[in-house]
PDB file of C-alpha atoms in Angstrom:
ATOM      1  CA  UNK A 161      12.633 -15.352  11.153  1.00 75.00           C
ATOM      2  CA  UNK A 162      11.541 -12.118   9.490  1.00 89.00           C
ATOM      3  CA  UNK A 163      10.045  -9.481  11.752  1.00 95.00           C
ATOM      4  CA  UNK A 164       7.213  -7.290  10.457  1.00 97.00           C
ATOM      5  CA  UNK A 165       5.138  -4.494  11.899  1.00 98.00           C
ATOM      6  CA  UNK A 166       1.537  -4.742  10.751  1.00 97.00           C
ATOM      7  CA  UNK A 167       0.015  -1.478   9.615  1.00 96.00           C
ATOM      8  CA  UNK A 168      -3.475  -0.755  10.926  1.00 96.00           C
ATOM      9  CA  UNK A 169      -4.890  -1.642   7.500  1.00 93.00           C
ATOM     10  CA  UNK A 170      -3.867  -5.263   8.114  1.00 94.00           C
ATOM     11  CA  UNK A 171      -5.505  -5.286  11.526  1.00 94.00           C
ATOM     12  CA  UNK A 172      -8.786  -4.053  10.079  1.00 91.00           C
ATOM     13  CA  UNK A 173      -8.689  -6.625   7.284  1.00 87.00           C
ATOM     14  CA  UNK A 174      -6.354  -9.369   8.536  1.00 83.00           C
ATOM     15  CA  UNK A 175      -4.406 -11.868   6.461  1.00 85.00           C
ATOM     16  CA  UNK A 176      -2.792 -15.225   7.197  1.00 86.00           C
ATOM     17  CA  UNK A 177       0.939 -14.759   7.596  1.00 87.00           C
ATOM     18  CA  UNK A 178       3.543 -17.410   6.787  1.00 86.00           C
ATOM     19  CA  UNK A 179       4.971 -19.342   9.749  1.00 86.00           C
ATOM     20  CA  UNK A 180       8.388 -17.714   9.349  1.00 89.00           C
ATOM     21  CA  UNK A 181       7.036 -14.221  10.052  1.00 91.00           C
ATOM     22  CA  UNK A 182       7.158 -12.651  13.512  1.00 94.00           C
ATOM     23  CA  UNK A 183       4.393 -10.031  13.557  1.00 96.00           C
ATOM     24  CA  UNK A 184       4.144  -7.084  15.925  1.00 97.00           C
ATOM     25  CA  UNK A 185       2.063  -3.909  16.042  1.00 98.00           C
ATOM     26  CA  UNK A 186       2.576  -0.331  17.134  1.00 98.00           C
ATOM     27  CA  UNK A 187       0.651   1.230  20.000  1.00 98.00           C
ATOM     28  CA  UNK A 188      -0.385   3.829  17.409  1.00 98.00           C
ATOM     29  CA  UNK A 189      -2.476   1.189  15.633  1.00 97.00           C
ATOM     30  CA  UNK A 190      -4.337   0.541  18.890  1.00 98.00           C
ATOM     31  CA  UNK A 191      -5.106   4.271  19.075  1.00 97.00           C
ATOM     32  CA  UNK A 192      -6.377   4.259  15.488  1.00 96.00           C
ATOM     33  CA  UNK A 193      -8.580   1.227  16.172  1.00 97.00           C
ATOM     34  CA  UNK A 194      -9.980   2.762  19.373  1.00 96.00           C
ATOM     35  CA  UNK A 195     -10.797   5.936  17.460  1.00 96.00           C
ATOM     36  CA  UNK A 196     -12.566   3.892  14.788  1.00 95.00           C
ATOM     37  CA  UNK A 197     -14.579   2.103  17.458  1.00 95.00           C
ATOM     38  CA  UNK A 198     -15.583   5.303  19.226  1.00 96.00           C
ATOM     39  CA  UNK A 199     -16.815   7.026  16.062  1.00 96.00           C
ATOM     40  CA  UNK A 200     -18.518   3.944  14.591  1.00 95.00           C
ATOM     41  CA  UNK A 201     -22.258   3.833  14.116  1.00 95.00           C
ATOM     42  CA  UNK A 202     -24.391   1.419  16.118  1.00 93.00           C
ATOM     43  CA  UNK A 203     -24.373  -1.235  13.381  1.00 95.00           C
ATOM     44  CA  UNK A 204     -20.574  -1.523  13.039  1.00 94.00           C
ATOM     45  CA  UNK A 205     -19.546  -0.785  16.633  1.00 95.00           C
ATOM     46  CA  UNK A 206     -20.025  -4.379  17.947  1.00 95.00           C
ATOM     47  CA  UNK A 207     -17.875  -5.863  15.159  1.00 93.00           C
ATOM     48  CA  UNK A 208     -15.158  -3.281  15.715  1.00 94.00           C
ATOM     49  CA  UNK A 209     -15.227  -3.881  19.475  1.00 96.00           C
ATOM     50  CA  UNK A 210     -14.848  -7.630  18.953  1.00 95.00           C
ATOM     51  CA  UNK A 211     -11.999  -7.166  16.485  1.00 94.00           C
ATOM     52  CA  UNK A 212     -10.216  -4.735  18.810  1.00 96.00           C
ATOM     53  CA  UNK A 213     -10.550  -7.152  21.729  1.00 96.00           C
ATOM     54  CA  UNK A 214      -9.034  -9.961  19.668  1.00 95.00           C
ATOM     55  CA  UNK A 215      -6.145  -7.761  18.539  1.00 96.00           C
ATOM     56  CA  UNK A 216      -5.445  -6.545  22.067  1.00 96.00           C
ATOM     57  CA  UNK A 217      -5.463 -10.114  23.379  1.00 96.00           C
ATOM     58  CA  UNK A 218      -3.079 -11.323  20.652  1.00 94.00           C
ATOM     59  CA  UNK A 219      -0.507  -8.523  20.563  1.00 95.00           C
ATOM     60  CA  UNK A 220       1.448  -6.517  23.096  1.00 96.00           C
ATOM     61  CA  UNK A 221       1.876  -3.280  21.151  1.00 97.00           C
ATOM     62  CA  UNK A 222       5.329  -1.811  20.767  1.00 98.00           C
ATOM     63  CA  UNK A 223       5.350   1.555  22.568  1.00 97.00           C
ATOM     64  CA  UNK A 224       6.155   4.989  21.261  1.00 97.00           C
ATOM     65  CA  UNK A 225       9.233   5.356  23.447  1.00 98.00           C
ATOM     66  CA  UNK A 226      12.029   7.911  23.170  1.00 98.00           C
ATOM     67  CA  UNK A 227      13.759   6.034  20.329  1.00 98.00           C
ATOM     68  CA  UNK A 228      10.539   5.779  18.312  1.00 98.00           C
ATOM     69  CA  UNK A 229       9.768   9.440  19.043  1.00 98.00           C
ATOM     70  CA  UNK A 230      13.167  10.538  17.714  1.00 98.00           C
ATOM     71  CA  UNK A 231      12.746   8.436  14.567  1.00 98.00           C
ATOM     72  CA  UNK A 232       9.203   9.735  14.121  1.00 98.00           C
ATOM     73  CA  UNK A 233      10.570  13.283  14.242  1.00 98.00           C
ATOM     74  CA  UNK A 234      13.211  12.382  11.645  1.00 98.00           C
ATOM     75  CA  UNK A 235      10.561  10.966   9.308  1.00 98.00           C
ATOM     76  CA  UNK A 236       8.331  14.015   9.796  1.00 97.00           C
ATOM     77  CA  UNK A 237      11.256  16.284   8.912  1.00 97.00           C
ATOM     78  CA  UNK A 238      11.962  14.203   5.805  1.00 97.00           C
ATOM     79  CA  UNK A 239       8.348  14.501   4.674  1.00 96.00           C
ATOM     80  CA  UNK A 240       8.388  18.269   5.289  1.00 96.00           C
ATOM     81  CA  UNK A 241      11.652  18.620   3.338  1.00 96.00           C
ATOM     82  CA  UNK A 242       9.920  16.877   0.432  1.00 95.00           C
ATOM     83  CA  UNK A 243       7.237  19.578   0.334  1.00 92.00           C
ATOM     84  CA  UNK A 244       4.510  17.446   1.882  1.00 92.00           C
ATOM     85  CA  UNK A 245       2.508  17.866   5.077  1.00 91.00           C
ATOM     86  CA  UNK A 246       3.718  15.472   7.794  1.00 90.00           C
ATOM     87  CA  UNK A 247       0.655  16.211   9.958  1.00 90.00           C
ATOM     88  CA  UNK A 248      -1.606  14.469   7.440  1.00 88.00           C
ATOM     89  CA  UNK A 249       0.568  11.363   7.800  1.00 90.00           C
ATOM     90  CA  UNK A 250       1.206  11.540  11.527  1.00 95.00           C
ATOM     91  CA  UNK A 251      -0.061   8.071  12.511  1.00 96.00           C
ATOM     92  CA  UNK A 252       1.517   6.428   9.456  1.00 96.00           C
ATOM     93  CA  UNK A 253       4.865   8.049  10.239  1.00 97.00           C
ATOM     94  CA  UNK A 254       4.707   6.905  13.868  1.00 98.00           C
ATOM     95  CA  UNK A 255       4.049   3.328  12.743  1.00 98.00           C
ATOM     96  CA  UNK A 256       6.900   3.569  10.214  1.00 98.00           C
ATOM     97  CA  UNK A 257       9.190   4.913  12.955  1.00 98.00           C
ATOM     98  CA  UNK A 258       8.275   1.915  15.116  1.00 98.00           C
ATOM     99  CA  UNK A 259       9.214  -0.410  12.263  1.00 98.00           C
ATOM    100  CA  UNK A 260      12.532   1.372  11.721  1.00 98.00           C
ATOM    101  CA  UNK A 261      13.509   1.304  15.389  1.00 98.00           C
ATOM    102  CA  UNK A 262      12.720  -2.404  15.626  1.00 98.00           C
ATOM    103  CA  UNK A 263      14.515  -3.180  12.345  1.00 97.00           C
ATOM    104  CA  UNK A 264      11.318  -4.591  10.878  1.00 97.00           C
ATOM    105  CA  UNK A 265       9.514  -4.378   7.569  1.00 97.00           C
ATOM    106  CA  UNK A 266       6.273  -2.412   7.644  1.00 97.00           C
ATOM    107  CA  UNK A 267       3.543  -4.539   6.085  1.00 96.00           C
ATOM    108  CA  UNK A 268       0.623  -2.524   4.691  1.00 96.00           C
ATOM    109  CA  UNK A 269      -2.232  -2.630   2.208  1.00 94.00           C
ATOM    110  CA  UNK A 270      -1.605   1.061   1.464  1.00 92.00           C
ATOM    111  CA  UNK A 271       1.848   1.402  -0.103  1.00 94.00           C
ATOM    112  CA  UNK A 272       0.877   4.809  -1.470  1.00 94.00           C
ATOM    113  CA  UNK A 273       0.643   6.142   2.108  1.00 92.00           C
ATOM    114  CA  UNK A 274       4.351   5.422   2.564  1.00 95.00           C
ATOM    115  CA  UNK A 275       5.693   6.214  -0.912  1.00 94.00           C
ATOM    116  CA  UNK A 276       7.189   9.512   0.257  1.00 95.00           C
ATOM    117  CA  UNK A 277       9.420   7.695   2.767  1.00 97.00           C
ATOM    118  CA  UNK A 278      10.007   4.480   0.803  1.00 95.00           C
ATOM    119  CA  UNK A 279      13.741   5.201   0.771  1.00 97.00           C
ATOM    120  CA  UNK A 280      13.774   5.557   4.575  1.00 97.00           C
ATOM    121  CA  UNK A 281      11.584   2.623   5.657  1.00 97.00           C
ATOM    122  CA  UNK A 282      11.252  -0.963   4.466  1.00 97.00           C
ATOM    123  CA  UNK A 283       7.625  -1.171   3.344  1.00 97.00           C
ATOM    124  CA  UNK A 284       5.899  -4.087   1.635  1.00 95.00           C
ATOM    125  CA  UNK A 285       2.470  -5.379   0.734  1.00 93.00           C
ATOM    126  CA  UNK A 286       1.379  -8.785   2.021  1.00 89.00           C
TER     127      UNK A 286
END
């Protein structure tokens, strides 16, 4: 069974995954979704709250533990060494670090967000 980490983009706009896929999420995605809920206007807030509740009931997020933190630092250093700003990609890099530590493919709708570390992380579109 293939293990994947779902990027936040796939939690916002979910897809049906094949039966042979074991999907997990990073705690960082929960933070991104909570932020989106808290800054949403009154018309979109109820939908976002419902979606977040469903996601939180379905998944137990993988934590940013010491191993993920070390890998996150390694990815940030790689981005900096490639003359890019790792701070602009902080959440993406934390999610990628989670995927790396758990030996999983990062599934995303936004391959371009991970192009700079494509040689360091397995990234794919659904």
